[in-house]
Coordinates of C-alpha atoms (C1' of nucleotides) in Angstrom, one line a residue:
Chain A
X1 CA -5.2 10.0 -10.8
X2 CA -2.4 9.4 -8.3
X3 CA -0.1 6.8 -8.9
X4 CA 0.0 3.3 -6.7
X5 CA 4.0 4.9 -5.3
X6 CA 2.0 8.3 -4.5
X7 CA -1.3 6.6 -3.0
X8 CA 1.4 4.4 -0.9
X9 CA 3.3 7.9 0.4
X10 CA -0.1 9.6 0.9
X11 CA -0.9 6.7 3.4
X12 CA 2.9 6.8 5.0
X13 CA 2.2 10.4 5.9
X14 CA -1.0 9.4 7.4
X15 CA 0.9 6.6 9.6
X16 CA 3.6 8.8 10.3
X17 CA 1.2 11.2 11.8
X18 CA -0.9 8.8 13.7
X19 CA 2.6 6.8 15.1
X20 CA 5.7 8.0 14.4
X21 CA 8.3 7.3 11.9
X22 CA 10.3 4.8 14.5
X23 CA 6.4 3.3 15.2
X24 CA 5.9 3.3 10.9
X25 CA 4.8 -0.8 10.7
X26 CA 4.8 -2.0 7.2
X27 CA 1.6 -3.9 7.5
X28 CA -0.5 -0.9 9.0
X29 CA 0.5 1.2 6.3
X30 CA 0.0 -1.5 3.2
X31 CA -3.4 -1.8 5.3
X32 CA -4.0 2.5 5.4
X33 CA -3.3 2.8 1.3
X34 CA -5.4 -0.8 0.9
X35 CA -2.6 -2.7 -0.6
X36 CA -0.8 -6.0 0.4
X37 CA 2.8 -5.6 2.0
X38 CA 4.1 -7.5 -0.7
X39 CA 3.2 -4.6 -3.0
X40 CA 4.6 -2.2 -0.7
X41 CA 8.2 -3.7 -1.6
X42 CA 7.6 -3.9 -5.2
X43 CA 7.3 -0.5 -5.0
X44 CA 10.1 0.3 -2.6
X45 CA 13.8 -1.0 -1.4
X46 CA 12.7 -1.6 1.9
X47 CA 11.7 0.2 5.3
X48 CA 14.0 3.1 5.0
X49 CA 13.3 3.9 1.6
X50 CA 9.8 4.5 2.2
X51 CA 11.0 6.9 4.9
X52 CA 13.1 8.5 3.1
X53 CA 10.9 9.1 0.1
X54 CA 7.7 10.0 2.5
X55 CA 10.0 12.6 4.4
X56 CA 10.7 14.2 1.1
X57 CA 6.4 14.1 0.0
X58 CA 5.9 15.9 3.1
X59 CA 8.0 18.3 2.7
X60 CA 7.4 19.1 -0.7
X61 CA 3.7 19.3 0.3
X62 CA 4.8 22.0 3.2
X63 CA 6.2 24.1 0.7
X64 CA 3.4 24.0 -1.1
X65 CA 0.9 24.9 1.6
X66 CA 3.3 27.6 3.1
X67 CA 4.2 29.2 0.2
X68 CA 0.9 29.0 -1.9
X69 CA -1.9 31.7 -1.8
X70 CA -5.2 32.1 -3.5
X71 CA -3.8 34.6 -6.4
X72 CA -7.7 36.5 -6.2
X73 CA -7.0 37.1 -2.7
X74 CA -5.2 40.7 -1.8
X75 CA -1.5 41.0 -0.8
X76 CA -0.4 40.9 2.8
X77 CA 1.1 43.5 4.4
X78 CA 4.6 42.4 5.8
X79 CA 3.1 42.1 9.6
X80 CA 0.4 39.9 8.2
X81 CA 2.8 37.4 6.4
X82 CA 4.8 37.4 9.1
X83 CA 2.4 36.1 11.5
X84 CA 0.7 34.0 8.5
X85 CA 3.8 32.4 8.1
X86 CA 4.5 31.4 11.7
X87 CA 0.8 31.0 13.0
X88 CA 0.3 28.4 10.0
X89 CA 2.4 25.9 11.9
X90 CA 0.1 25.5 14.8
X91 CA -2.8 24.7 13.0
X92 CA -4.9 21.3 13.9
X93 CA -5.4 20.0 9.8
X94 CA -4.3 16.9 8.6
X95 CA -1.7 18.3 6.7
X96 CA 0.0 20.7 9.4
X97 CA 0.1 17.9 11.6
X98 CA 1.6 15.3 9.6
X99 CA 4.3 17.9 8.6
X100 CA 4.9 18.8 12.4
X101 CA 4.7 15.4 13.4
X102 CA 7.6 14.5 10.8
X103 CA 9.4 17.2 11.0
X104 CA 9.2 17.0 15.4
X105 CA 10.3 13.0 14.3
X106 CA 13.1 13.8 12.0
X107 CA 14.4 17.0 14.7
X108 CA 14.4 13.9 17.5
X109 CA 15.7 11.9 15.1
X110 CA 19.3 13.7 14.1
X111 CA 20.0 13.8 17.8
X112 CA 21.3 10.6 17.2
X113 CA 21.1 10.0 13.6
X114 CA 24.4 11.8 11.8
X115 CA 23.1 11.0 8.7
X116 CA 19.9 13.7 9.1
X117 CA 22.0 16.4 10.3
X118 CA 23.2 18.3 7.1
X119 CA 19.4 17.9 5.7
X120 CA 18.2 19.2 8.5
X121 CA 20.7 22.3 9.3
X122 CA 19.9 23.5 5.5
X123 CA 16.5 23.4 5.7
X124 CA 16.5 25.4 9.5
X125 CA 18.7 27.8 8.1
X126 CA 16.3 28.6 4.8
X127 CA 13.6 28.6 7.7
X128 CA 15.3 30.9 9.7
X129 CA 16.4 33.4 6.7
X130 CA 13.1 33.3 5.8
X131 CA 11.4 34.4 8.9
X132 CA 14.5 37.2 9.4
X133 CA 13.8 38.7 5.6
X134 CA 9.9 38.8 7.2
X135 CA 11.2 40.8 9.9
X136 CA 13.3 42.8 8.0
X137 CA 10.2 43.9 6.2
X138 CA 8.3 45.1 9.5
X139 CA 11.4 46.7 11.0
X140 CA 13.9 47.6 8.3
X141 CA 16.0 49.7 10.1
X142 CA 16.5 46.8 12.7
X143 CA 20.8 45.4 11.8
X144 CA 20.6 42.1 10.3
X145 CA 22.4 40.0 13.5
X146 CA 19.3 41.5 15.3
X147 CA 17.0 39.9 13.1
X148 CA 18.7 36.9 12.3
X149 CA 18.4 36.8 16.3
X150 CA 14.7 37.4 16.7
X151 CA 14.1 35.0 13.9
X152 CA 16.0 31.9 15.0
X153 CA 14.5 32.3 18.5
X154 CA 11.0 32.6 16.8
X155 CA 11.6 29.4 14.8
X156 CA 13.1 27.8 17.7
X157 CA 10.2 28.6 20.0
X158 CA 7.7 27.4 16.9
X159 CA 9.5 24.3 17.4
X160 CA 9.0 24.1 20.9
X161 CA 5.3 24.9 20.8
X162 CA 4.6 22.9 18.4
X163 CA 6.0 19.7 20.2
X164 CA 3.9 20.8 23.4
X165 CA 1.0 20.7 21.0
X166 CA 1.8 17.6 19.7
X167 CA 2.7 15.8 23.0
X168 CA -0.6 16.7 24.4
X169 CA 1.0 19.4 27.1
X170 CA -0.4 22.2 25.2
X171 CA -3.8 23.2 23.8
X172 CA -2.8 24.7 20.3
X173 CA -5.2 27.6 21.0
X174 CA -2.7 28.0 23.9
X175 CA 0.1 27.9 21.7
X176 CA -1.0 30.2 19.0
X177 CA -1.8 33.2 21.6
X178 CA 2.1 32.7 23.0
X179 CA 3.3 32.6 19.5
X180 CA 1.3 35.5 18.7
X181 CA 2.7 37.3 22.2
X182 CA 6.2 36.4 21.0
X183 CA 6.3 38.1 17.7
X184 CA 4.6 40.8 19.3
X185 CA 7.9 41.1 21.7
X186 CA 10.6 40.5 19.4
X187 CA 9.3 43.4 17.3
X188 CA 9.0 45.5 20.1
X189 CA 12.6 45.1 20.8
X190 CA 13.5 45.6 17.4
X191 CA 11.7 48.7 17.2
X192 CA 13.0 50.2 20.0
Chain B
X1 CA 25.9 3.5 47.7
X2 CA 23.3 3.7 44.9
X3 CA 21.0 0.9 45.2
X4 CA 20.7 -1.4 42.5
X5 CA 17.4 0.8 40.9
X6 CA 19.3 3.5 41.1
X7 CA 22.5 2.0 39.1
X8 CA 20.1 0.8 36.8
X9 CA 18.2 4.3 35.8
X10 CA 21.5 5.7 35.5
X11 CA 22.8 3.5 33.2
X12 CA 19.4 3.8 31.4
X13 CA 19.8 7.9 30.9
X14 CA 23.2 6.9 29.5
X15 CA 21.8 4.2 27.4
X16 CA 19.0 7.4 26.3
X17 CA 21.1 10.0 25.2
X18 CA 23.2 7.8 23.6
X19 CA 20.2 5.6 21.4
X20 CA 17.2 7.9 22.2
X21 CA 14.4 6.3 24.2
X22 CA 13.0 4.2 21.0
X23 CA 16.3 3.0 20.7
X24 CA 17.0 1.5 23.8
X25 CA 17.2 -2.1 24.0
X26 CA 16.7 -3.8 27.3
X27 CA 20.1 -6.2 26.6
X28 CA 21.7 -3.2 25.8
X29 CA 20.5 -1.1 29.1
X30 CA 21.4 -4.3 31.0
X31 CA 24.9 -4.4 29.8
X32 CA 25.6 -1.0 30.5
X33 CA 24.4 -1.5 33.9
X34 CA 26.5 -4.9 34.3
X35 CA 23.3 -6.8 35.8
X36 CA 21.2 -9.6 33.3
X37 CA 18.0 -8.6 31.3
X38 CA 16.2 -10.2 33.9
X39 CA 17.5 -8.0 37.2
X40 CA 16.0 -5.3 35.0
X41 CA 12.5 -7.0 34.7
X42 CA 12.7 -7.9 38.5
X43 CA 13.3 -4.1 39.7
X44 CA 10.9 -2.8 36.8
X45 CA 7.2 -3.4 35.6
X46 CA 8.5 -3.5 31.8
X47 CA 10.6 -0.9 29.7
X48 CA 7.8 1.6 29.8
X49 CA 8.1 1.7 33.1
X50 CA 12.0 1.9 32.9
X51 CA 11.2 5.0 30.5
X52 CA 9.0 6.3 32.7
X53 CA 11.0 6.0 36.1
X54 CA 13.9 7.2 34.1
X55 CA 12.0 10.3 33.0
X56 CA 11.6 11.1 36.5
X57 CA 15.0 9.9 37.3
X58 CA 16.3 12.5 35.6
X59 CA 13.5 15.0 36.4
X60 CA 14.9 15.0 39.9
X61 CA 18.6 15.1 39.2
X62 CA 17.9 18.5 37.1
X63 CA 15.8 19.6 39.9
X64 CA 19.4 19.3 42.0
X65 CA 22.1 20.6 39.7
X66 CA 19.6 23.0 39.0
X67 CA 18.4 24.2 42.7
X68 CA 21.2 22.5 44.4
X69 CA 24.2 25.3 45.3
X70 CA 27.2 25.4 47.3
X71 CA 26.3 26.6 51.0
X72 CA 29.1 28.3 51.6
X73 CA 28.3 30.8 48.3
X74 CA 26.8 34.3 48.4
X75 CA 23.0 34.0 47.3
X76 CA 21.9 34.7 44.0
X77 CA 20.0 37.5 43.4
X78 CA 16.6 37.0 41.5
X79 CA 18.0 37.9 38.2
X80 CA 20.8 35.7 38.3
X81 CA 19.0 32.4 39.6
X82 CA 16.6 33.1 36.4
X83 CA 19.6 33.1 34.2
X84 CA 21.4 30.5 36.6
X85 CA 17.9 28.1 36.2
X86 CA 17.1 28.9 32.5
X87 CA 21.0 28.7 30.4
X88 CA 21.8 25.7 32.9
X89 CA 20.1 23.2 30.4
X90 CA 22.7 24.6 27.4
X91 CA 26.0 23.7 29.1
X92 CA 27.7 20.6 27.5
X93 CA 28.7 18.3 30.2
X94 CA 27.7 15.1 30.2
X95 CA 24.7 15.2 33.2
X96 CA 22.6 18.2 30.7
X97 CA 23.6 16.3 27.5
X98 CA 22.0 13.1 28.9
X99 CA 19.2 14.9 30.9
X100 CA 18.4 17.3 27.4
X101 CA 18.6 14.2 25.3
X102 CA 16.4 11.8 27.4
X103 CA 13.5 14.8 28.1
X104 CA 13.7 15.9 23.8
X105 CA 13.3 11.9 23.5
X106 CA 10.3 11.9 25.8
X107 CA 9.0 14.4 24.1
X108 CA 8.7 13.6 21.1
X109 CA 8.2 10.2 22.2
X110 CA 5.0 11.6 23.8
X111 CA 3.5 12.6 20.7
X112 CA 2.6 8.9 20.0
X113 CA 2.5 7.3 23.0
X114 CA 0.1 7.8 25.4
X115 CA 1.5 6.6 28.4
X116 CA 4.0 9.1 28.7
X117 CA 1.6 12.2 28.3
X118 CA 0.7 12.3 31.8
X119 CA 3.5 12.4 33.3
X120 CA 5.4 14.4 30.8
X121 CA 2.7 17.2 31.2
X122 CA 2.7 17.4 34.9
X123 CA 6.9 17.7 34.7
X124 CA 6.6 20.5 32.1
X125 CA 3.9 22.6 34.5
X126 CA 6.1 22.1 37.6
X127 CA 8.8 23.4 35.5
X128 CA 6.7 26.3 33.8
X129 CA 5.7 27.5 37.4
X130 CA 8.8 27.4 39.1
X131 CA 9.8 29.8 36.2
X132 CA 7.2 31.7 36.3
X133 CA 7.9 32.5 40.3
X134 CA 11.5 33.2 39.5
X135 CA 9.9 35.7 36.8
X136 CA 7.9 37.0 39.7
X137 CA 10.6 37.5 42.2
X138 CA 12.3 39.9 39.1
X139 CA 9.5 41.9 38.4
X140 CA 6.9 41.6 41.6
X141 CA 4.4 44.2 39.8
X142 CA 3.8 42.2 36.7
X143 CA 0.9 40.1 36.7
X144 CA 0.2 36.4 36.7
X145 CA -0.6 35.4 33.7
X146 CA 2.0 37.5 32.2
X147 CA 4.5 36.1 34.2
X148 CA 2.8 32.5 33.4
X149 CA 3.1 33.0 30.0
X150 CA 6.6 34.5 29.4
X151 CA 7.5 30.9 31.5
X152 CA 5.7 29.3 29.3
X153 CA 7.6 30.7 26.1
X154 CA 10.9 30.9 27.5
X155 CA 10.9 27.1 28.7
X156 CA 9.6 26.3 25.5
X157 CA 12.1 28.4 23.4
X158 CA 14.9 26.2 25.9
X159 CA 13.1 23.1 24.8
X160 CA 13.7 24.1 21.0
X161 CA 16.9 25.5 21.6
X162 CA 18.0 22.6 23.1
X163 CA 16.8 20.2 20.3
X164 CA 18.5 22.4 17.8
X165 CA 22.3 21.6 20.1
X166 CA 21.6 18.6 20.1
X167 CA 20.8 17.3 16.9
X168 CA 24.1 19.8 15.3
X169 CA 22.0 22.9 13.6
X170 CA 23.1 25.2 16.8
X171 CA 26.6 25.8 18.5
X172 CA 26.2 25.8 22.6
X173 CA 27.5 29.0 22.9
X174 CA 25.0 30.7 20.3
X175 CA 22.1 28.7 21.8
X176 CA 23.5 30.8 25.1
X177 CA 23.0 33.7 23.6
X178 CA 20.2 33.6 22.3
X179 CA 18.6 32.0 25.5
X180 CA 19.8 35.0 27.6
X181 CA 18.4 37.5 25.1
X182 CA 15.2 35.6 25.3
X183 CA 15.3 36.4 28.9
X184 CA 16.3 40.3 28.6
X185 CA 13.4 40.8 25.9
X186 CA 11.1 38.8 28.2
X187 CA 11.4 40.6 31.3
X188 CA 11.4 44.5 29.2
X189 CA 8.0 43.3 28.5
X190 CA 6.9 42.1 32.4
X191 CA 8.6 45.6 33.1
X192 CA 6.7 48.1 31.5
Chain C
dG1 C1' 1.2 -5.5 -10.7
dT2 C1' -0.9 -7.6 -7.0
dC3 C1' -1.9 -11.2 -4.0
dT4 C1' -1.4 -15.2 -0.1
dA5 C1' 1.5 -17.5 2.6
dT6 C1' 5.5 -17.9 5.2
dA7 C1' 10.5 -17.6 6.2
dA8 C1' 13.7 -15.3 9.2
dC9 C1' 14.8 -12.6 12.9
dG10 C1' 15.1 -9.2 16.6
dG11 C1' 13.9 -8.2 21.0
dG12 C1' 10.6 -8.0 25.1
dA13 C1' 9.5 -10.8 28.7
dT14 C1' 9.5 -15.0 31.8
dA15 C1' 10.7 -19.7 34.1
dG16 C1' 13.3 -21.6 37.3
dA17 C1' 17.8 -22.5 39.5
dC18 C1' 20.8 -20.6 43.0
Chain D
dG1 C1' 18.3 -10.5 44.4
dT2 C1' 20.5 -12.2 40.6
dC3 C1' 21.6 -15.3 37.0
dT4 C1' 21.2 -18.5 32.6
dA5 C1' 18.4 -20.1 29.2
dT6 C1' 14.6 -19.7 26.4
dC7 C1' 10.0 -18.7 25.0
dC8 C1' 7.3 -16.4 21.8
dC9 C1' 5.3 -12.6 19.6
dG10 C1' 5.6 -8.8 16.4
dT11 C1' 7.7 -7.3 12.3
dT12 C1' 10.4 -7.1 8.1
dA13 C1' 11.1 -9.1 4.0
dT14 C1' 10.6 -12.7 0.3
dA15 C1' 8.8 -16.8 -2.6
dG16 C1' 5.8 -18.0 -5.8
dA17 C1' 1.0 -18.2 -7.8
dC18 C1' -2.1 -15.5 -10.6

DNA sequence: GTCTATAACGGGATAGAC
DNA sequence: GTCTATCCCGTTATAGAC
């Protein structure tokens, strides 16, 4: 049974999603987990600190959900957990769109928010060295600035699809077929 | 002289890239345009339709500094006004830092607010198509839809790109180079 | 731990004079 | 067209009962 702090999070991510973290209103969420707001601060410090500790649910929830794999199912090929890894992103769930939604809000966010940078920069870079080791695995005899390359403009252009999607300007069948396309180049080029 | 409108949405893209759009304050924009809260209310609807004015405020100031060139200049080849159009959005100078921050703002502002969809989406395919017939002029045999969606991914990529400057996970000059690359691996694939 | 009720305040928007 | 003054609503946060 979850807790009254995780049943509170669980709702914040659901808010989050639907309006934002700047457009987060104490009320609607006491109202989402079916609590009074008066609860919601015995709980927590106050507005930021339910940010804070929702930003960090959701992304241990991402890890989860990128990282974790039925164990029965068979192993993917390097190719196939390469696009797995970046085609999981532009998915319409719940889940994938909460975590793009707050991730999108916390990218927007450290534009003008110093505070968000370092956490941010850290967890692009692991991104980023992720995707290149992925790479690395279809094309090893590709150098590594070449795929460190190909992998932060394939993370960057995730992160640009996925907004589209998000704002409405894209459909994300749309966006998975130029994702798709994208990989496709970048190995081409690293192939050559 | 800039009529008082005018004045007004350039103090608002200021006000923007400075505070991001959910962090504009009316008293604030006012001040920085050195008229009263009021002025403001009497030249606009209300401050979504400052935000949205300003979004196509500086819609049409990109559209100059990025079409706009000196008459007097040899023209551009194809290639070059590609590159010219396309690694123009990652030059820090003031006009591309406020013009990058306001549209990443809008952006992700977009995602929960529905107001701004419209108009956001129809700015985005203007921008995707002009691309797309710079694309075209470079490689005349390649077809539409490829050229259509290599726009779509390299504008996307610049969106991304740009978000990643601005928020202080990506140096200017990297974001350059990894913008141009974008363009080379692009256009080997319209070419084959 | 959880509620109802409300204090306190920030900020969008307007009235009305000039 | 532009200002000063202010209204008033939405939102955060707390007090105090149970």
């Amino acid at each position: 049974m979850a807790s009254r702090s995780t049943q509170i999070l669980e709702a914040a991510a659901r808010v989050i999603a639907r309006r934002g973290v700047r457009g987060l209103r104490v009320e609607e969420l006491a109202a989402e987990a079916g609590v009074s707001t008066a609860l919601i601060y015995y709980h927590f410090k106050d507005r930021t600190g339910i940010l804070r500790q929702t930003l960090e649910f959701i992304n241990d929830r991402a890890e989860r959900y990128t990282t974790e794999r039925d164990p029965d199912a068979e192993p993917l090929s390097p190719r196939e957990e390469l696009d797995h890894t970046l085609l999981l992103e532009l998915q319409d769930t719940t889940e994938v769109r909460e975590n793009s939604s707050a991730w999108g809000e916390l990218r927007a966010s450290a534009v003008f928010d110093e505070e968000l940078r370092e956490d941010l920069a850290r967890a692009t870079l692991v991104w980023v060295q992720e995707v290149a080791a992925l790479l690395g695995q279809v094309r090893p005899m590709a150098p590594a600035v070449a795929l460190a390359a190909a992998a932060e403009r394939l993370t960057a252009l995730l992160e640009g699809l996925s907004m589209r999607w998000l704002s409405g300007t894209l459909q994300i069948g749309h966006a998975r077929v130029l994702m798709a396309e994208a990989i496709e180049v970048e190995l081409a080029r690293l192939g050559r």
